[in-house]
Amino acid sequence: MDITSVPIKPFPDQRPGTSGLRKKVSVFRQPGYVEAFVQSTFDALPEAVGDGVAGKTLVLGGDGRFFAAEAAQTTICMAAANGVGRLLVGRGGLLSTPAASALIRKHRAFGGIILSASHNPGGPDGDFGIKYNVANGGPAPERVTEAIFRYSQQIAAYRTIEAPSLPLDRLGIYQLARLTVEIVDPVADYAALMEKIFDFDRIRDLFRSGFRFRFDAMHAVTGPYAVEIFERRLGAAPGTAVNAEPLPDFGGHHPDPNPLHAAALVAAMMAPNGPDFGAASDGDGDRNMVVGRGCVIGPSDSLAILAANARLVPWFEEGLPGVARSMPTSRAVDRVAAALGIDCYETPTGWKYFGSLLDAGRIKLCGEESAGTSSDHIREKDGVWAVLFWLNILAARREPAAAILADHWRRFGRDFYARHDYEVLASDRAARLIDRLRDALPTLPGRRFGAFTIARADEFAYTDPVDGSISAGQGIRVEFVEGARIVYRLSGTGTEGATLRVYLERFEPDPVRHAVAAEVALAPLAAAGAALAEIEAMVGRSQPSVIV
Ligand code: VG1
Ligand code: CO
């Protein structure tokens, strides 16, 4: 098999965003586009992480979305041509993002390539994505993604070999030039890891007692994981996992586990004789939504509840050294950390910023408002893990999820929370909105909007306490005297125009008011947020596209 070097011109738009390179499928389908990004990744590694892929082990998988099969074969040929020693590929090209992270760690691989656009919709008109993970199993940190981008802007050729397509849907071992390709079971190692973390006996008892659970895999990657773990290993009733077959277009749905896109699950949970507990995860299986009977549990509250109940889980028997949340995530977990007397770190949006804190042992639990939570067992957020964490708590406490939530608010107070997304905005207008807010920062303290007075305002910049790296321009924070906060930032995962995210939260200590609906409790703050940023005048929208 001859290695060929194919000349190519740089694509100007290959800068990875919050989580890898994400574009429309039509963009990825341009001749040489995948090749240019994969080659740039390989080329950048010697400089970015001190060593190249030659002779190393890499992991390859993804959420099985449209175009993933082609991209996987392309990547395999390029791995062979670039001297990779061993490639572990999930059967069918499938690996949930957390399972890929677990596999990298278990096999001490050099890194991994994940083919996914996560919660973004799939299909020929949908999105595709490629993400590189490093040896700790986590997303490449910013200095690596920036190096990949730099190399992509100077690329002149990519290396590949001519080889027949490998049958990825069967376990097996193949040799391509000096590369050994192993097609592995995508679920087995991950399921074994989960058994080490949680009290499976106790959860089995819960199901034996008649506890009814519904897990909506949204026709994305977690179906096979859910069937194996919840039904086979834990004894949940057959059919507990619904929409469990991964489909390239996710059945035409948007694989984003929120009340809007997982409406069927929420409806089932609100029915009078609904299941006791419900959950869903996203395209690549790193997000989770949890729903009690009659109540959706917000991701920021969920993180706080996991922190407060961590000792019920064997993995956390000795407690938590510290916790972390992304900046826009509500401060509910900070209250738990304060009560436990442990550190709470505030990081920029995106999982790559938790890696160094986890590696250094400063934290064992972290999460984001966008429905991601995880721990030091891997270096990605983990949907099925979060659901098992809840099941472990429910099995130990034997109270309804709704009661655990209400009890949590009684103890710590409630942080009402919502995110307003304004999607598909003209990019220049959205950028101008943020620029104007930045320019206004010095004048904001003391100004009043409705019932709210600004106490302080800044643009979030983060200095990693472990490696000292600095990430600036991570969102505008506005704090109010009345215990409320608004954050404005632009999405780094969208593929069409710009998305403005406005994150709203308000603390309510009085249990008498905890049952109020979040949209009611936050309406005055939402109005203040729209007025402060002059959203309608700046981007021409009077209402958000989505509220989650
Ligand atoms: C969004 C979320 C962020 C998350 C990222 C990747 O990023 O806000 O919290 O880490 O998606 O999630 P942004 O830049 O669009 O706000 V996933 O499940 O799509 O990998
Ligand atoms: Co995801």
Coordinates of C-alpha atoms and ligand atoms in Angstrom, one line a residue:
M1 CA 0.0 0.0 0.0
D2 CA 1.6 3.2 -1.2
I3 CA 1.4 6.4 0.8
T4 CA 0.4 9.3 -1.3
S5 CA 0.7 12.9 -0.6
V6 CA -2.2 14.9 -2.0
P7 CA -1.8 18.6 -2.6
I8 CA -4.4 20.8 -1.0
K9 CA -5.2 24.4 -0.3
P10 CA -6.1 25.6 3.2
F11 CA -9.8 26.1 4.1
P12 CA -10.2 29.4 6.0
D13 CA -12.9 28.2 8.4
Q14 CA -11.2 25.3 10.3
R15 CA -10.9 26.9 13.7
P16 CA -12.4 24.6 16.4
G17 CA -15.1 26.1 18.6
T18 CA -16.4 25.3 22.0
S19 CA -16.3 21.6 21.2
G20 CA -14.3 20.7 18.1
L21 CA -14.9 21.7 14.5
R22 CA -18.7 21.9 13.7
K23 CA -20.1 22.8 10.3
K24 CA -23.0 21.9 8.0
V25 CA -22.6 18.5 6.4
S26 CA -22.4 20.3 3.0
V27 CA -19.2 22.1 4.2
F28 CA -17.6 18.8 5.4
R29 CA -18.5 17.2 2.1
Q30 CA -16.2 19.6 0.1
P31 CA -13.4 17.6 -1.4
G32 CA -10.5 17.5 0.9
Y33 CA -12.2 19.2 3.9
V34 CA -12.1 16.3 6.3
E35 CA -8.6 15.4 5.1
A36 CA -7.4 19.0 5.6
F37 CA -8.6 19.0 9.2
V38 CA -7.4 15.6 10.2
Q39 CA -3.9 16.2 8.6
S40 CA -3.7 19.6 10.4
T41 CA -4.5 17.8 13.6
F42 CA -1.7 15.2 13.1
D43 CA 0.7 17.9 11.9
A44 CA 0.0 20.2 14.9
L45 CA 0.5 17.6 17.7
P46 CA 4.3 17.5 17.8
E47 CA 4.3 21.2 18.5
A48 CA 1.1 21.3 20.6
V49 CA 1.6 18.2 22.8
G50 CA 5.3 17.5 22.3
D51 CA 4.9 14.3 20.3
G52 CA 3.4 13.1 17.0
V53 CA 1.1 10.1 16.2
A54 CA 3.7 7.9 14.6
G55 CA 3.6 4.4 16.3
K56 CA 0.9 5.6 18.8
T57 CA -2.5 4.2 19.7
L58 CA -5.5 6.3 18.8
V59 CA -9.3 5.8 19.4
L60 CA -11.8 6.5 16.7
G61 CA -15.6 6.7 17.1
G62 CA -18.6 8.9 17.0
D63 CA -22.4 9.2 17.2
G64 CA -23.0 7.4 13.9
R65 CA -24.6 10.4 12.3
F66 CA -25.0 11.0 8.6
F67 CA -21.5 11.2 6.8
A68 CA -19.8 9.6 9.8
A69 CA -19.2 6.3 8.0
E70 CA -17.4 8.1 5.1
A71 CA -15.4 10.3 7.5
A72 CA -14.3 7.2 9.5
Q73 CA -12.9 5.4 6.4
T74 CA -11.1 8.6 5.4
T75 CA -9.6 8.9 8.9
I76 CA -8.5 5.3 9.0
C77 CA -6.6 5.6 5.7
M78 CA -5.0 8.8 6.9
A79 CA -4.0 7.3 10.2
A80 CA -2.3 4.5 8.3
A81 CA -0.5 7.0 6.0
N82 CA 0.6 9.1 9.0
G83 CA 2.2 6.1 10.8
V84 CA -0.3 5.6 13.6
G85 CA 0.5 2.2 15.2
R86 CA -2.9 1.1 16.4
L87 CA -6.4 2.4 16.0
L88 CA -9.3 1.3 18.3
V89 CA -12.6 1.8 16.5
G90 CA -16.0 1.4 18.0
R91 CA -18.1 -1.2 16.2
G92 CA -20.2 0.5 13.5
G93 CA -18.0 3.5 14.0
L94 CA -20.0 4.1 17.2
L95 CA -18.6 5.4 20.5
S96 CA -20.4 7.8 22.8
T97 CA -18.1 10.7 23.7
P98 CA -17.8 9.5 27.3
A99 CA -17.0 5.9 26.1
A100 CA -14.3 7.3 23.8
S101 CA -12.8 9.1 26.7
A102 CA -12.9 6.0 28.8
L103 CA -11.3 3.9 26.1
I104 CA -8.4 6.4 25.6
R105 CA -7.7 6.3 29.4
K106 CA -8.1 2.5 29.7
H107 CA -5.7 1.8 26.8
R108 CA -3.4 4.7 27.6
A109 CA -3.9 5.8 24.1
F110 CA -2.2 8.9 22.7
G111 CA -5.5 10.5 21.8
G112 CA -8.7 10.0 19.9
I113 CA -10.9 11.4 17.1
I114 CA -14.6 11.8 17.7
L115 CA -16.9 12.2 14.7
S116 CA -19.9 14.0 16.1
A117 CA -21.7 17.3 16.2
S118 CA -23.2 16.3 19.5
H119 CA -26.7 17.8 20.2
N120 CA -26.8 19.5 16.7
P121 CA -29.3 17.9 14.2
G122 CA -28.0 15.4 11.6
G123 CA -28.8 14.3 8.1
P124 CA -27.7 15.7 4.7
D125 CA -28.9 19.2 5.7
G126 CA -27.8 18.9 9.3
D127 CA -24.4 19.2 11.0
F128 CA -21.2 17.2 11.3
G129 CA -18.2 17.6 13.5
I130 CA -14.7 16.4 14.3
K131 CA -13.1 16.7 17.7
Y132 CA -9.6 15.7 18.8
N133 CA -9.1 14.4 22.4
V134 CA -5.7 14.2 24.1
A135 CA -4.1 11.5 26.2
N136 CA -6.0 12.3 29.4
G137 CA -9.2 11.4 27.5
G138 CA -10.4 15.0 27.4
P139 CA -11.1 17.5 24.6
A140 CA -7.9 19.1 23.3
P141 CA -7.2 22.3 25.4
E142 CA -7.3 25.7 23.7
R143 CA -3.5 25.8 23.0
V144 CA -3.9 22.5 21.0
T145 CA -7.0 23.6 19.1
E146 CA -5.3 26.9 18.3
A147 CA -2.3 25.1 17.0
I148 CA -4.5 22.8 14.8
F149 CA -6.1 26.0 13.4
R150 CA -2.7 27.5 12.7
Y151 CA -1.5 24.4 10.8
S152 CA -4.8 24.3 8.9
Q153 CA -4.1 27.7 7.5
Q154 CA -0.7 26.6 6.1
I155 CA -1.5 23.1 5.0
A156 CA -0.1 22.2 1.5
A157 CA -0.9 18.4 1.3
Y158 CA -2.4 15.5 3.2
R159 CA -1.2 11.9 3.4
T160 CA -3.3 8.9 2.7
I161 CA -3.3 5.4 1.3
E162 CA -5.6 3.6 -1.1
A163 CA -7.4 0.9 0.7
P164 CA -10.7 -0.9 0.6
S165 CA -13.4 0.1 3.1
L166 CA -13.1 -1.8 6.4
P167 CA -16.3 -3.6 7.6
L168 CA -16.7 -1.6 10.7
D169 CA -19.9 -3.3 11.8
R170 CA -18.1 -6.5 12.8
L171 CA -15.6 -7.0 15.6
G172 CA -12.2 -7.8 14.1
I173 CA -8.6 -6.9 13.6
Y174 CA -7.1 -5.6 10.3
Q175 CA -3.7 -4.6 9.1
L176 CA -3.4 -1.5 6.8
A177 CA 0.3 -1.0 6.0
R178 CA 1.9 -0.7 9.5
L179 CA -1.4 0.2 11.1
T180 CA -3.4 -2.3 13.2
V181 CA -7.1 -1.5 13.3
E182 CA -9.2 -3.1 16.0
I183 CA -12.9 -3.0 15.8
V184 CA -14.0 -3.1 19.5
D185 CA -17.3 -3.4 21.4
P186 CA -18.3 0.2 22.1
V187 CA -20.2 -0.6 25.3
A188 CA -18.3 -3.3 27.2
D189 CA -15.4 -1.3 28.8
Y190 CA -17.7 1.6 29.6
A191 CA -20.3 -0.6 31.3
A192 CA -17.6 -2.2 33.4
L193 CA -16.4 1.2 34.5
M194 CA -19.9 2.2 35.5
E195 CA -20.1 -0.9 37.7
K196 CA -17.0 0.3 39.5
I197 CA -18.5 3.7 40.3
F198 CA -22.1 3.0 41.4
D199 CA -23.9 0.7 43.7
F200 CA -25.4 -1.6 41.1
D201 CA -26.9 -4.0 43.8
R202 CA -28.8 -1.2 45.4
I203 CA -30.1 0.1 42.0
R204 CA -31.1 -3.5 41.1
D205 CA -33.1 -3.6 44.3
L206 CA -34.8 -0.4 43.3
F207 CA -36.0 -1.8 40.0
R208 CA -37.0 -5.1 41.7
S209 CA -39.3 -3.0 44.0
G210 CA -41.3 -2.0 40.9
F211 CA -39.6 1.4 40.3
R212 CA -40.5 2.5 36.7
F213 CA -37.9 4.3 34.6
R214 CA -37.9 5.6 31.1
F215 CA -34.8 6.5 29.2
D216 CA -35.1 8.3 25.9
A217 CA -32.0 7.8 23.7
M218 CA -33.4 10.1 21.1
H219 CA -32.2 7.7 18.3
A220 CA -28.7 8.8 19.1
V221 CA -25.6 6.9 20.4
T222 CA -26.7 6.0 23.9
G223 CA -29.4 3.4 23.0
P224 CA -27.0 0.4 23.1
Y225 CA -25.5 1.6 26.3
A226 CA -28.9 2.1 27.9
V227 CA -30.1 -1.3 26.9
E228 CA -27.0 -3.1 28.2
I229 CA -26.7 -1.1 31.5
F230 CA -30.2 -0.3 32.5
E231 CA -32.1 -3.3 31.2
R232 CA -29.5 -6.1 31.1
R233 CA -27.2 -5.3 34.0
L234 CA -29.6 -3.5 36.3
G235 CA -32.9 -5.3 35.6
A236 CA -35.0 -2.4 34.5
A237 CA -38.0 -3.6 32.5
P238 CA -37.5 -4.4 28.8
G239 CA -38.5 -1.3 26.9
T240 CA -37.2 1.1 29.5
A241 CA -34.9 2.5 26.9
V242 CA -37.0 4.1 24.1
N243 CA -35.8 5.4 20.7
A244 CA -32.8 3.1 21.4
E245 CA -31.7 2.4 17.9
P246 CA -29.0 4.9 16.7
L247 CA -30.1 6.4 13.4
P248 CA -27.9 8.6 11.0
D249 CA -30.6 11.4 11.1
F250 CA -31.8 10.7 14.7
G251 CA -35.2 9.9 13.3
G252 CA -35.5 13.4 12.0
H253 CA -35.3 14.9 15.5
H254 CA -33.0 17.3 17.2
P255 CA -31.0 15.1 19.6
D256 CA -30.8 17.7 22.3
P257 CA -32.2 16.6 25.7
N258 CA -34.2 19.6 26.8
P259 CA -37.9 20.0 27.5
L260 CA -38.5 21.3 24.0
H261 CA -36.8 18.5 22.0
A262 CA -37.5 15.7 24.4
A263 CA -41.2 16.8 24.7
A264 CA -42.5 13.2 24.4
L265 CA -40.5 12.1 27.5
V266 CA -41.7 15.2 29.5
A267 CA -45.3 14.5 28.5
A268 CA -44.9 10.9 29.7
M269 CA -43.5 12.1 33.0
M270 CA -46.3 14.5 33.5
A271 CA -49.0 11.9 33.0
P272 CA -50.9 10.8 36.1
N273 CA -49.6 7.3 36.0
G274 CA -46.3 8.2 34.5
P275 CA -42.9 6.5 35.2
D276 CA -41.2 7.3 38.5
F277 CA -38.1 8.7 36.8
G278 CA -37.2 9.8 33.3
A279 CA -34.0 10.7 31.5
A280 CA -32.6 11.5 28.0
S281 CA -29.2 12.1 26.5
D282 CA -27.9 13.9 23.4
G283 CA -26.4 12.9 20.0
D284 CA -23.0 11.8 21.3
G285 CA -24.2 10.8 24.8
D286 CA -22.4 13.4 26.9
R287 CA -25.5 15.4 28.0
N288 CA -28.3 14.4 30.2
M289 CA -31.7 15.6 31.1
V290 CA -33.4 14.2 34.3
V291 CA -37.1 14.4 34.9
G292 CA -38.9 13.4 38.1
R293 CA -42.6 12.6 38.1
G294 CA -44.2 16.0 37.5
C295 CA -41.0 18.0 37.4
V296 CA -38.1 18.6 35.1
I297 CA -34.9 19.0 37.1
G298 CA -32.7 21.8 35.7
P299 CA -29.1 21.0 34.9
S300 CA -27.7 23.5 37.4
D301 CA -29.9 22.2 40.2
S302 CA -29.0 18.6 39.2
L303 CA -25.3 19.4 39.6
A304 CA -25.9 20.9 43.0
I305 CA -28.0 17.8 44.1
L306 CA -25.3 15.4 42.9
A307 CA -22.7 17.3 44.9
A308 CA -24.9 17.3 48.0
N309 CA -25.6 13.6 47.8
A310 CA -22.2 12.4 46.4
R311 CA -21.3 10.3 49.5
L312 CA -24.2 7.9 48.6
V313 CA -22.2 6.8 45.6
P314 CA -19.3 4.3 46.2
W315 CA -16.9 6.3 43.9
F316 CA -17.3 9.4 46.1
E317 CA -17.4 7.6 49.5
E318 CA -14.6 9.8 50.8
G319 CA -16.4 13.0 49.7
L320 CA -15.4 15.6 47.2
P321 CA -12.1 17.6 47.2
G322 CA -13.8 20.3 45.2
V323 CA -16.3 21.0 42.5
A324 CA -16.4 23.2 39.4
R325 CA -19.0 24.7 37.1
S326 CA -18.9 26.7 33.9
M327 CA -19.3 30.4 34.4
P328 CA -22.9 30.7 33.1
T329 CA -24.1 27.7 35.2
S330 CA -26.2 28.8 38.2
R331 CA -24.6 29.3 41.6
A332 CA -26.6 26.5 43.2
V333 CA -23.5 24.2 43.4
D334 CA -21.5 27.0 45.0
R335 CA -24.0 26.9 48.0
V336 CA -23.4 23.2 48.4
A337 CA -19.6 23.6 48.2
A338 CA -19.8 26.4 50.8
A339 CA -21.8 24.1 53.1
L340 CA -19.4 21.3 52.6
G341 CA -16.4 23.6 53.1
I342 CA -14.8 22.6 49.7
D343 CA -13.5 24.7 46.8
C344 CA -15.8 25.6 43.9
Y345 CA -14.1 26.7 40.6
E346 CA -15.7 28.8 37.9
T347 CA -14.4 28.0 34.4
P348 CA -15.2 29.1 30.9
T349 CA -17.9 27.3 28.9
G350 CA -16.8 24.0 27.4
W351 CA -15.6 20.8 28.9
K352 CA -11.9 21.4 27.9
Y353 CA -11.5 23.8 30.8
F354 CA -12.2 21.1 33.5
G355 CA -9.4 18.8 32.4
S356 CA -6.5 20.3 34.4
L357 CA -8.6 20.6 37.6
L358 CA -9.6 16.9 37.3
D359 CA -6.1 15.8 36.4
A360 CA -4.7 17.7 39.4
G361 CA -7.2 16.1 41.8
R362 CA -8.6 19.5 42.8
I363 CA -12.1 18.5 41.8
K364 CA -14.0 15.3 41.4
L365 CA -17.3 16.6 40.1
C366 CA -18.2 19.3 37.6
G367 CA -20.9 20.5 35.3
E368 CA -22.5 23.0 33.0
E369 CA -25.9 24.5 32.6
S370 CA -26.2 23.0 29.2
A371 CA -27.0 19.6 30.7
G372 CA -23.5 18.2 31.1
T373 CA -22.2 16.7 34.3
S374 CA -19.3 14.3 35.0
S375 CA -16.5 13.4 37.3
D376 CA -12.9 12.3 37.4
H377 CA -13.8 8.8 36.0
I378 CA -13.2 10.2 32.5
R379 CA -12.5 13.7 31.0
E380 CA -15.7 14.3 29.2
K381 CA -19.2 15.0 30.4
D382 CA -21.2 11.8 30.7
G383 CA -25.0 11.4 30.1
V384 CA -25.5 7.8 31.2
W385 CA -23.2 8.3 34.2
A386 CA -25.3 11.2 35.4
V387 CA -28.5 9.2 35.1
L388 CA -26.8 6.3 37.0
F389 CA -25.8 8.9 39.7
W390 CA -29.5 9.9 40.1
L391 CA -30.6 6.2 40.1
N392 CA -28.0 5.5 42.8
I393 CA -29.4 8.5 44.9
L394 CA -33.0 7.4 44.4
A395 CA -32.1 3.8 45.3
A396 CA -30.5 5.0 48.5
R397 CA -33.0 7.7 49.6
R398 CA -36.2 6.0 48.3
E399 CA -37.9 9.3 47.9
P400 CA -39.4 10.7 44.7
A401 CA -37.1 12.9 42.7
A402 CA -39.5 15.8 43.1
A403 CA -39.2 15.5 46.9
I404 CA -35.4 15.4 46.7
L405 CA -35.5 18.6 44.6
A406 CA -37.9 20.4 47.0
D407 CA -35.8 19.3 50.0
H408 CA -32.7 20.6 48.3
W409 CA -34.2 24.0 47.8
R410 CA -35.4 24.1 51.4
R411 CA -31.9 23.5 52.6
F412 CA -29.9 25.7 50.2
G413 CA -32.5 28.1 48.7
R414 CA -33.5 28.1 45.1
D415 CA -31.6 29.6 42.2
F416 CA -34.3 30.3 39.6
Y417 CA -32.6 29.8 36.2
A418 CA -33.3 30.1 32.5
R419 CA -31.3 30.5 29.3
H420 CA -32.7 32.6 26.4
D421 CA -31.2 31.8 23.0
Y422 CA -31.5 34.1 20.0
E423 CA -30.5 31.9 17.1
V424 CA -29.4 32.5 13.5
L425 CA -28.5 36.2 14.0
A426 CA -26.5 38.2 11.6
S427 CA -23.0 37.6 13.0
D428 CA -21.8 41.2 12.8
R429 CA -24.8 42.5 14.6
A430 CA -24.5 39.9 17.4
A431 CA -20.8 40.7 17.7
R432 CA -21.7 44.4 18.0
L433 CA -24.1 43.7 20.8
I434 CA -21.3 42.1 22.8
D435 CA -18.9 44.9 21.9
R436 CA -21.3 47.5 23.1
L437 CA -21.8 45.7 26.4
R438 CA -18.1 45.5 26.8
D439 CA -17.6 49.2 26.2
A440 CA -20.4 50.0 28.6
L441 CA -19.0 47.9 31.5
P442 CA -17.4 50.8 33.4
T443 CA -20.7 52.8 33.4
L444 CA -22.9 49.9 34.5
P445 CA -22.5 49.7 38.3
G446 CA -25.3 51.6 40.0
R447 CA -27.6 51.7 36.9
R448 CA -31.2 50.4 37.5
F449 CA -33.3 48.3 35.2
G450 CA -36.8 47.7 36.6
A451 CA -36.4 46.4 40.1
F452 CA -32.7 45.5 39.6
T453 CA -29.6 47.6 40.4
I454 CA -26.3 46.6 38.9
A455 CA -23.7 45.8 41.6
R456 CA -20.8 44.9 39.3
A457 CA -20.1 43.9 35.7
D458 CA -17.2 42.5 33.8
E459 CA -16.0 40.4 30.9
F460 CA -15.1 36.9 32.2
A461 CA -11.4 35.9 31.8
Y462 CA -10.0 32.8 33.3
T463 CA -6.6 31.9 34.5
D464 CA -6.3 28.1 34.9
P465 CA -5.1 27.7 38.5
V466 CA -3.1 24.5 37.5
D467 CA -1.2 25.4 34.3
G468 CA -1.6 29.2 34.4
S469 CA -3.0 29.4 30.9
I470 CA -5.3 32.4 30.3
S471 CA -8.6 32.4 28.3
A472 CA -10.1 35.9 27.8
G473 CA -13.3 37.1 26.3
Q474 CA -15.5 34.4 27.8
G475 CA -18.8 36.3 28.3
I476 CA -20.2 39.4 29.9
R477 CA -21.3 39.0 33.5
V478 CA -23.7 41.4 35.2
E479 CA -24.4 41.0 38.9
F480 CA -27.3 42.7 40.6
V481 CA -27.6 43.9 44.2
E482 CA -30.8 41.8 44.5
G483 CA -29.0 38.5 44.3
A484 CA -29.6 38.1 40.5
R485 CA -27.2 37.7 37.6
I486 CA -27.3 37.9 33.8
V487 CA -24.6 36.5 31.5
Y488 CA -24.3 37.3 27.8
R489 CA -22.2 35.3 25.4
L490 CA -22.1 34.0 21.9
S491 CA -22.3 30.3 21.2
G492 CA -19.3 28.5 19.9
T493 CA -21.1 25.4 18.5
G494 CA -23.6 26.9 16.1
T495 CA -23.2 26.4 12.3
E496 CA -25.5 29.2 11.0
G497 CA -25.0 32.9 11.7
A498 CA -24.6 33.7 15.4
T499 CA -26.4 32.5 18.5
L500 CA -26.7 34.9 21.5
R501 CA -27.2 33.2 24.8
V502 CA -28.6 35.2 27.7
Y503 CA -28.4 33.3 31.0
L504 CA -30.7 34.5 33.8
E505 CA -30.7 33.6 37.4
R506 CA -32.1 34.9 40.7
F507 CA -31.7 33.5 44.2
E508 CA -34.8 32.9 46.3
P509 CA -34.1 31.9 49.9
D510 CA -37.8 31.8 51.0
P511 CA -39.3 28.3 50.6
V512 CA -42.8 29.8 50.4
R513 CA -41.9 31.1 46.9
H514 CA -39.9 28.0 45.7
A515 CA -42.9 26.5 43.8
V516 CA -43.3 29.4 41.5
A517 CA -42.6 28.6 37.8
A518 CA -39.1 29.8 36.7
E519 CA -40.5 31.8 33.8
V520 CA -42.8 33.7 36.1
A521 CA -40.1 34.2 38.7
L522 CA -37.6 35.4 36.1
A523 CA -39.9 37.5 33.9
P524 CA -38.8 40.9 35.4
L525 CA -35.1 39.9 35.2
A526 CA -35.6 38.8 31.5
A527 CA -37.1 42.2 30.7
A528 CA -34.2 43.9 32.5
G529 CA -31.7 41.8 30.5
A530 CA -33.4 42.6 27.2
A531 CA -33.4 46.3 28.0
L532 CA -29.8 46.4 29.3
A533 CA -28.4 44.9 26.1
E534 CA -31.0 46.6 23.8
I535 CA -31.5 43.2 22.2
E536 CA -34.3 44.2 19.9
A537 CA -32.6 47.3 18.6
M538 CA -29.3 45.5 18.2
V539 CA -30.3 42.3 16.6
G540 CA -33.9 42.8 15.6
R541 CA -35.6 40.2 17.8
S542 CA -38.2 40.9 20.4
Q543 CA -38.3 37.3 21.6
P544 CA -35.7 34.5 22.1
S545 CA -35.9 31.6 19.6
V546 CA -35.7 29.1 22.4
I547 CA -36.0 29.2 26.2
V548 CA -34.4 26.3 28.2
Ligands
VG1_1 C1 -22.6 24.6 24.1 C2 -22.9 24.7 25.6 C3 -21.6 24.2 26.4 C4 -21.2 22.8 25.9 C5 -21.0 22.8 24.4 C6 -20.8 21.4 23.9 O1 -21.6 25.5 23.8 O2 -23.2 26.0 26.0 O3 -21.9 24.3 27.7 O4 -20.0 22.5 26.5 O5 -22.2 23.3 23.8 O6 -21.8 20.5 24.2 P1 -21.9 26.9 23.1 O7 -20.6 27.5 22.8 O8 -22.8 26.7 21.9 O9 -22.7 27.7 24.2 V1 -22.0 19.2 23.3 O10 -23.0 18.1 24.1 O11 -22.7 19.9 21.9 O12 -20.5 18.7 22.9
CO2 CO -23.0 16.3 23.3

